Short mmCIF file of C-alpha atoms in Angstrom, two decimals:
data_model
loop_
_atom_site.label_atom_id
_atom_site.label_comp_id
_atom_site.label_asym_id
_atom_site.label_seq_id
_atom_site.Cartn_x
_atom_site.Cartn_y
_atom_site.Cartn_z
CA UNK A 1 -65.84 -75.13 -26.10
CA UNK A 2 -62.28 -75.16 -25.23
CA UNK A 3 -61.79 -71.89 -26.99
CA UNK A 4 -64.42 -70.14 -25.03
CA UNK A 5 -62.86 -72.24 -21.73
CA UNK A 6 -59.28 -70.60 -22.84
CA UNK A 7 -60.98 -66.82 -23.21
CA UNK A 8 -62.62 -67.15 -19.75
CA UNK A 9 -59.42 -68.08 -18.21
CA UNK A 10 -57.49 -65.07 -19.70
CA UNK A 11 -60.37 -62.81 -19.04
CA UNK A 12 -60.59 -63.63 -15.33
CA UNK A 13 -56.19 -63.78 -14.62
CA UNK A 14 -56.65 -60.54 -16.09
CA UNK A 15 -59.37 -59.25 -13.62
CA UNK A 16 -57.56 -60.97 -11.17
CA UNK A 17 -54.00 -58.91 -11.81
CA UNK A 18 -56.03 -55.76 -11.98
CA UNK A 19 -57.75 -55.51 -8.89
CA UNK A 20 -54.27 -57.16 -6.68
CA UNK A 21 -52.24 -54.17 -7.80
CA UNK A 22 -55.37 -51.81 -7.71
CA UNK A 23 -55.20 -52.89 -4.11
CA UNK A 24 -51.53 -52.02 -4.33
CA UNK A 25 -52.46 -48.99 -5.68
CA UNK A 26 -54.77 -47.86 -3.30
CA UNK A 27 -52.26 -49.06 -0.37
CA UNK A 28 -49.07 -47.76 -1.13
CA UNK A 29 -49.78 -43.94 -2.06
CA UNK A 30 -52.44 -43.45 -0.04
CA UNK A 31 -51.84 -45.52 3.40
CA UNK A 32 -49.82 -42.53 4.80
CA UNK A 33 -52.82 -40.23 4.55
CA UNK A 34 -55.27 -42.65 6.47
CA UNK A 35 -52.91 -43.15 9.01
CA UNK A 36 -52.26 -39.22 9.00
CA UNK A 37 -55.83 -38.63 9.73
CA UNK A 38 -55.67 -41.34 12.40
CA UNK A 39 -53.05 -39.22 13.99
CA UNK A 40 -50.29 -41.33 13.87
CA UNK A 41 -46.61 -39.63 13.78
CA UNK A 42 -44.68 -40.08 11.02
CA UNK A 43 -42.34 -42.17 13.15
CA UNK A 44 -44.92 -44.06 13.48
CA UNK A 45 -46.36 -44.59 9.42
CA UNK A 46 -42.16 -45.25 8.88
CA UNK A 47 -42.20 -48.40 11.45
CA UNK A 48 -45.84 -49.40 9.66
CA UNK A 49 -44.48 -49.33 6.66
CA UNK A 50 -41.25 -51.14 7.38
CA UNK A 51 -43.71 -53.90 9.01
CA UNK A 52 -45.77 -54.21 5.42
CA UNK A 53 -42.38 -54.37 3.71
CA UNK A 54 -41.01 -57.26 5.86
CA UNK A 55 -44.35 -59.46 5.58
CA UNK A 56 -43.73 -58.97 1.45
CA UNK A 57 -40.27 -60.34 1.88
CA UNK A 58 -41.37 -63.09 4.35
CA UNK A 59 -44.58 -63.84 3.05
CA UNK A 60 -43.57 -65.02 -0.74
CA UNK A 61 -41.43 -67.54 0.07
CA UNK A 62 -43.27 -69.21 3.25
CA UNK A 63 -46.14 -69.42 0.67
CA UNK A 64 -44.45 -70.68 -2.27
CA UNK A 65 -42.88 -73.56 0.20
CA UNK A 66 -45.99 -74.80 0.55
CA UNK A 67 -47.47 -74.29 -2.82
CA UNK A 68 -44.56 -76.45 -4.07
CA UNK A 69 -44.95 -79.04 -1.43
CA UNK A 70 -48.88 -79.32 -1.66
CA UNK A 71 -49.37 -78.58 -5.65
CA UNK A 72 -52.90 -76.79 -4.26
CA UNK A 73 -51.69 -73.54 -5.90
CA UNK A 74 -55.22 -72.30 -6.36
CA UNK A 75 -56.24 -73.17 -2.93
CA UNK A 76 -53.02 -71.21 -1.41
CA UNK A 77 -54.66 -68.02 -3.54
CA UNK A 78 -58.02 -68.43 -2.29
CA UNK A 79 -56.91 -68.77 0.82
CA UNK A 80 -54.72 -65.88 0.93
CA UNK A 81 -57.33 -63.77 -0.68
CA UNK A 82 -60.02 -64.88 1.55
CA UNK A 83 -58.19 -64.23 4.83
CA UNK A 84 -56.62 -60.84 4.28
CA UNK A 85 -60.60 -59.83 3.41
CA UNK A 86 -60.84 -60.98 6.78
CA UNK A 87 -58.05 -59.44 8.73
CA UNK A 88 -58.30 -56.40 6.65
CA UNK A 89 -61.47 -55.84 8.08
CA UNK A 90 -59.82 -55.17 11.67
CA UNK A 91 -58.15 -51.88 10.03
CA UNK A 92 -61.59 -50.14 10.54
CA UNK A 93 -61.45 -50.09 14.19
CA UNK A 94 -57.47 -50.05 14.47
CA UNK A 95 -57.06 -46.38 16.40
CA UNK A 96 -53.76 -48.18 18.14
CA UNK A 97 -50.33 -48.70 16.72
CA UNK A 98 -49.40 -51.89 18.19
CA UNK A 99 -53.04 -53.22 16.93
CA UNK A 100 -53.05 -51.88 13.74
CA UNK A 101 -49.21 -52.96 13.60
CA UNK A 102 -50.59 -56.68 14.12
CA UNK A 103 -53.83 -55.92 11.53
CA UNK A 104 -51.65 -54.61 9.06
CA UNK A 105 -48.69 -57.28 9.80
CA UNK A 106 -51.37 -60.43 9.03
CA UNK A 107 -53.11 -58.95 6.22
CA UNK A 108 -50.19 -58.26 4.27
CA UNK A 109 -48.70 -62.15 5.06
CA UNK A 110 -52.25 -63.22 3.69
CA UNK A 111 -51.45 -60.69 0.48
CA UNK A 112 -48.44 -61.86 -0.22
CA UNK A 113 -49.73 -65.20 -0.99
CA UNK A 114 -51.66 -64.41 -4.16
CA UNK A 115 -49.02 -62.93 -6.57
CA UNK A 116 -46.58 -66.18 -6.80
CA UNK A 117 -49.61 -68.05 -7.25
CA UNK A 118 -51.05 -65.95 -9.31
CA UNK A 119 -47.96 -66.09 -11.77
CA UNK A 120 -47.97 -69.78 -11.37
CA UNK A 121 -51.32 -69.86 -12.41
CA UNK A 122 -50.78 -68.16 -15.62
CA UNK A 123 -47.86 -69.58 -16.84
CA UNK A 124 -49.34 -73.14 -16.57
CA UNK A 125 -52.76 -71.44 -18.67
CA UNK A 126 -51.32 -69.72 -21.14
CA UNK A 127 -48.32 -72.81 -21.90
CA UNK A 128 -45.60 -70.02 -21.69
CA UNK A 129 -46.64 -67.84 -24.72
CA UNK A 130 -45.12 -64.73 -23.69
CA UNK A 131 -47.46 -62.19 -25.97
CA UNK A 132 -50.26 -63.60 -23.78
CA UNK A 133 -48.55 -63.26 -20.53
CA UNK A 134 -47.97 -59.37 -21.56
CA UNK A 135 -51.04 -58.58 -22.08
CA UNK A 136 -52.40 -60.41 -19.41
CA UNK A 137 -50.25 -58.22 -16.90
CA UNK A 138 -51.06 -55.12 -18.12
CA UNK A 139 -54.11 -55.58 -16.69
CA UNK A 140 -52.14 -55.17 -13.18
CA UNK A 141 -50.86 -51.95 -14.11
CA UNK A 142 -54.11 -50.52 -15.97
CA UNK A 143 -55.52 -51.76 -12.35
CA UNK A 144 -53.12 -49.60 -10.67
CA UNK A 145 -53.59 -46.60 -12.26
CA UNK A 146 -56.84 -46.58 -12.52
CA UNK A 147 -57.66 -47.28 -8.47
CA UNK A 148 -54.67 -44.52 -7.56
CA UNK A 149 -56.53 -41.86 -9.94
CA UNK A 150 -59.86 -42.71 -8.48
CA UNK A 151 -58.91 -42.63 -4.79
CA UNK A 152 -56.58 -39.56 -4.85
CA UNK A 153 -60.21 -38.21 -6.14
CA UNK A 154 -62.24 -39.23 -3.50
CA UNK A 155 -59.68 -37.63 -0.71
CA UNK A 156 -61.06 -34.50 -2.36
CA UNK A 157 -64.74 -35.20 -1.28
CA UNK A 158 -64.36 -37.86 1.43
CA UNK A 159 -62.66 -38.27 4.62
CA UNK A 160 -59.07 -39.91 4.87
CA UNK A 161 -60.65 -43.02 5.81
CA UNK A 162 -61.46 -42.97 1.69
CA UNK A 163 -58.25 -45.82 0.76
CA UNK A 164 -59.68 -48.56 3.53
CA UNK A 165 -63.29 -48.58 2.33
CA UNK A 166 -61.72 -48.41 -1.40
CA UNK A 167 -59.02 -51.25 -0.20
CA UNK A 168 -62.03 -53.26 1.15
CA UNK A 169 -64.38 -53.26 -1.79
CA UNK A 170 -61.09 -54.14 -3.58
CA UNK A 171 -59.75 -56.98 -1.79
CA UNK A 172 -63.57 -58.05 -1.45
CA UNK A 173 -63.48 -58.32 -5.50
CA UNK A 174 -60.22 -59.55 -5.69
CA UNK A 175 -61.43 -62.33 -3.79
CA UNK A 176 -64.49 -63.03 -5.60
CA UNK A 177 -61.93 -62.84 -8.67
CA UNK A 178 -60.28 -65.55 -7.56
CA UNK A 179 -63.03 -68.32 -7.29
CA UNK A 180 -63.57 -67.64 -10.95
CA UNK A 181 -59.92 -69.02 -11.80
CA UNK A 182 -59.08 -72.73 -12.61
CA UNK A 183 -56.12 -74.66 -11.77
CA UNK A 184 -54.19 -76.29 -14.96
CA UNK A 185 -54.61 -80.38 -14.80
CA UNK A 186 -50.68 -80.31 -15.51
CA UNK A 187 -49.86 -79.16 -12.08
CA UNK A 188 -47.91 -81.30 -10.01
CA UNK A 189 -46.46 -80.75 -6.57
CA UNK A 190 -42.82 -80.30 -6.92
CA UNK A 191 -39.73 -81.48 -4.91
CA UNK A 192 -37.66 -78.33 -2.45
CA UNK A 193 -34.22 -77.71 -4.55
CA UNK A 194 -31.26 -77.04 -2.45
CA UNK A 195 -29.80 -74.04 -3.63
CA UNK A 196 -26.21 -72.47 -2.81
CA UNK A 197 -25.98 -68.94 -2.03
CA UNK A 198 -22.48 -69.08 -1.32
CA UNK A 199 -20.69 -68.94 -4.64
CA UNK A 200 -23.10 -65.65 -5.53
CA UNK A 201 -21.94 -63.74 -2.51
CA UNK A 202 -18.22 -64.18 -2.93
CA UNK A 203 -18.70 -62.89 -6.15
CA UNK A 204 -18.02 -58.61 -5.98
CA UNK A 205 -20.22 -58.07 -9.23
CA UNK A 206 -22.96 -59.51 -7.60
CA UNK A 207 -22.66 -58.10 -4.57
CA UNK A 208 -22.27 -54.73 -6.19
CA UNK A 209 -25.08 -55.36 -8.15
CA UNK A 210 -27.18 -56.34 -4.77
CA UNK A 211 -25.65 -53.32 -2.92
CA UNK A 212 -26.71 -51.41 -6.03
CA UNK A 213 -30.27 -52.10 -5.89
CA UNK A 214 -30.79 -52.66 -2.05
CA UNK A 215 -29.78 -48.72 -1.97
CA UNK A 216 -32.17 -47.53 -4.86
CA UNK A 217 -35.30 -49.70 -3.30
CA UNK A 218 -34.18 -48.15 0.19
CA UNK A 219 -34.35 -44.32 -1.55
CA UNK A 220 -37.98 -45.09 -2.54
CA UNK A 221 -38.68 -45.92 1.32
CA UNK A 222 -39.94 -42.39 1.67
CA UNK A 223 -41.60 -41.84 -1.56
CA UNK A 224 -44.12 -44.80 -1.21
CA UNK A 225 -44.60 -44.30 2.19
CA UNK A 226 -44.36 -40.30 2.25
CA UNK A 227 -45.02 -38.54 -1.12
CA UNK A 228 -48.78 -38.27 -1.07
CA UNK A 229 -48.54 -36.29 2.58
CA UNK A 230 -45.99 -34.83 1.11
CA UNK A 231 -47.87 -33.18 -1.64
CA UNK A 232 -51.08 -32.75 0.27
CA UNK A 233 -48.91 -30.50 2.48
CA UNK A 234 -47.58 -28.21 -0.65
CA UNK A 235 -51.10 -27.61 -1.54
CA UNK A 236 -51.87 -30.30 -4.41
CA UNK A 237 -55.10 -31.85 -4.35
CA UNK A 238 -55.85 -35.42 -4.11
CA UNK A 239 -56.64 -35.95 -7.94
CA UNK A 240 -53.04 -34.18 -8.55
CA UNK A 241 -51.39 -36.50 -6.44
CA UNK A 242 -52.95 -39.41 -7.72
CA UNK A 243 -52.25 -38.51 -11.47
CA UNK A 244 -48.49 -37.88 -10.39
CA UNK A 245 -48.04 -41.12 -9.36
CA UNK A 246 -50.27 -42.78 -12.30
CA UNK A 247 -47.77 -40.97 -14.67
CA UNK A 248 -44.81 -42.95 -13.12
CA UNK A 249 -46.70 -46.00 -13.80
CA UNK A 250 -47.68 -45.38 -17.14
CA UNK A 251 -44.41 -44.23 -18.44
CA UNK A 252 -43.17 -47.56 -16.54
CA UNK A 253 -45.02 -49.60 -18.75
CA UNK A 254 -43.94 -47.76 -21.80
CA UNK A 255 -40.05 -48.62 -21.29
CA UNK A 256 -40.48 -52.22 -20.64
CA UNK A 257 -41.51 -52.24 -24.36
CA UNK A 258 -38.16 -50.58 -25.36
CA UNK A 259 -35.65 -51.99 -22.73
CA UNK A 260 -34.29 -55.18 -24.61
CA UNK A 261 -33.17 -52.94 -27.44
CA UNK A 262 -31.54 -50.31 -24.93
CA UNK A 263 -30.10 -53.04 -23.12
CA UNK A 264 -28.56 -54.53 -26.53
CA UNK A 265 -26.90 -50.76 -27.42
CA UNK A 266 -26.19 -49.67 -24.25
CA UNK A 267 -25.48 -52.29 -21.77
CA UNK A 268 -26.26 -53.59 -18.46
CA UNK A 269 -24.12 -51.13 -16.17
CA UNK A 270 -23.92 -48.35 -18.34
CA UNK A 271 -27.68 -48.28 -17.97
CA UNK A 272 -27.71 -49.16 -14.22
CA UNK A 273 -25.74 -46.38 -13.54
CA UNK A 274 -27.60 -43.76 -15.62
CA UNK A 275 -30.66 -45.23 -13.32
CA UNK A 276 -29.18 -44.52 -10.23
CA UNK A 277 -28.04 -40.93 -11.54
CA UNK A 278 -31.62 -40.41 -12.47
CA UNK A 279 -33.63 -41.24 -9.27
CA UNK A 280 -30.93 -39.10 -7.35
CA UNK A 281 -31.66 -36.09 -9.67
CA UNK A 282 -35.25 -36.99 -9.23
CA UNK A 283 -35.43 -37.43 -5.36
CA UNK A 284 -33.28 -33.66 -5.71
CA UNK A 285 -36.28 -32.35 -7.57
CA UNK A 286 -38.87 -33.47 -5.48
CA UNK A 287 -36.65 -32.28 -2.32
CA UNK A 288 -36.11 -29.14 -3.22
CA UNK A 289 -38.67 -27.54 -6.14
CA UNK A 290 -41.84 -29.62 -5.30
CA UNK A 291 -43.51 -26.67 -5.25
CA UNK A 292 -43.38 -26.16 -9.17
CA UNK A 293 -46.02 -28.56 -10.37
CA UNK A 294 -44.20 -28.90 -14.22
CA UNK A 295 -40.76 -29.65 -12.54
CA UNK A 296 -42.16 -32.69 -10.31
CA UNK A 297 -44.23 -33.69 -13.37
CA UNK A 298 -41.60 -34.48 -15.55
CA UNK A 299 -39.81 -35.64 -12.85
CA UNK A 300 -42.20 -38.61 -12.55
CA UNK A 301 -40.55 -39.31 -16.08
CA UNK A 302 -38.32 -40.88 -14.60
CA UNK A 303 -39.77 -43.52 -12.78
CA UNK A 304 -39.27 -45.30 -16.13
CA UNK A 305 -35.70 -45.46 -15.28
CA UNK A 306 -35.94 -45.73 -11.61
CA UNK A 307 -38.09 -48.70 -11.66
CA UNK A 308 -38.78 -50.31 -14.90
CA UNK A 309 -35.72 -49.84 -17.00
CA UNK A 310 -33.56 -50.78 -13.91
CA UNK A 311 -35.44 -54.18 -13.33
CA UNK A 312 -35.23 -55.05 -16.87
CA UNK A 313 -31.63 -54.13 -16.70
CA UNK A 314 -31.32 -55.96 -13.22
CA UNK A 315 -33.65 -59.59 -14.91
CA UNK A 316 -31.04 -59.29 -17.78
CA UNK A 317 -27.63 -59.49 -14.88
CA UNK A 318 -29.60 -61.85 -13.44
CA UNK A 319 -29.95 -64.42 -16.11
#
């Protein structure tokens, strides 16, 4: 019994990670199309987008306050799940910016509260066996690629209202996902730890190293909020675009499996450094020869480097 109890708890955190970044699959690609066809300006898709990023970085920690003050970390997720169904559903009649500004503002605040739980969630289940955790989050990006594939499709047949019904049915599931999932007896409410920030900003590696990355996450700005339009407008079709940008994620997935051993030969900075040099020489491509479908597919190599080698590289400075 409590071997079948253990498999149903894996089986539905790993439904769960699939369809939250299927939703962020669906969401970040594709968000610039619908509002696009809504006729917003691209002013106007840049301030959107800088609203959704701001919730992410708010959101997180207001919710993990109270999921350490409360303990109710299932409750926070259901919660969270259950009322950005609800203020998602507002994005179907948002033709205004300020009102889809506020639509878009809540829903992602509502997101942002299922991740950390999420991660709590399986940590506590699986009794930190790491082999378990991996494979349980690779069910996040399988999630992803698949949903980014399947919608860059369906702007081929279907109107470019096609990511909000696909980010609806998602969140809907993702929701459903989550009443399946079971809170660990062995979580307890913990006490707020003071922590000084101080010492780490009067330190010039660190704040090189936060300079570093606050620069490369900024360079992406356009990319995730741009690069679908982008490619729509050079003549590739939705199924190109959406394979593009499942490459990036696939190849992403492959170097986390190498990165502790390139870390190990290499080093931290040396590596950094060959990051940054690699997203500038990919953001150069994709600038200037975008219109030569080999050069910006190998190009999307390099997202490896650009995202996943440089956060392993960045969780190894870290700790």
């Amino acid at each position: 019994m409590a071997a079948s109890s253990s498999r149903f708890a894996i089986i539905a955190l790993s439904l769960t990670y699939a369809l939250y970044f299927g939703q962020l699959g669906v969401i970040t690609p594709y968000l610039g199309i619908f509002l696009d066809g809504r006729g917003f300006t691209s002013v106007e898709i840049g301030e959107l987008f800088a609203v959704i990023t701001l919730a992410r970085i708010i959101g997180p920690s207001l919710w993990a306050g109270v999921a350490d003050r409360t303990g109710k970390i299932l409750f926070i997720l259901r919660l969270g799940s259950g009322l950005t169904v609800l203020s998602f559903i507002g994005v179907f009649w948002a033709y205004s910016f300020w009102y889809l500004t506020l639509v878009m503002g809540l829903m992602m605040m509502f997101w942002t509260a299922v991740l950390p739980q999420l991660e709590v969630l399986t940590l506590q289940t699986i009794e930190g066996d790491s082999k378990r955790y991996g494979r349980i989050r690779l069910w996040g990006s399988i999630g992803f690629i698949v949903l980014t594939v399947l919608v860059g499709q369906a702007l081929d047949f279907f109107s470019t209202d096609a990511p909000i019904y696909a980010s609806m049915l998602v969140l809907i599931g993702l929701f459903i996902s989550s009443l399946t999932l079971t809170q660990p007896q062995n979580l307890k409410p913990k006490a707020a730890v003071a922590v000084r920030i101080m010492p780490f900003l009067r330190d010039k590696v660190a704040l090189l190293f936060l300079l570093s990355n606050a620069l490369l996450q900024l360079s992406f700005g356009a990319y995730y909020g741009f690069f679908a339009l982008y490619m729509r407008d050079l003549g590739y079709s939705g199924m190109q675009t959406g394979l593009l940008i499942a490459l990036g994620v696939t190849v992403e997935v492959g170097i986390f499996l190498v990165a502790q051993r390139l870390i190990s030969r290499f080093g931290v900075w040396r590596l950094m450094v060959f990051c940054l040099l690699a997203t500038g020489l990919r953001w150069l491509v994709l600038g200037t020869l975008a219109d030569m479908f080999w050069l910006v597919f190998f190009s999307q190599f390099i997202h490896a480097l650009s995202f996943g080698l440089n956060h392993s590289t960045s969780m190894h400075f870290i700790h």
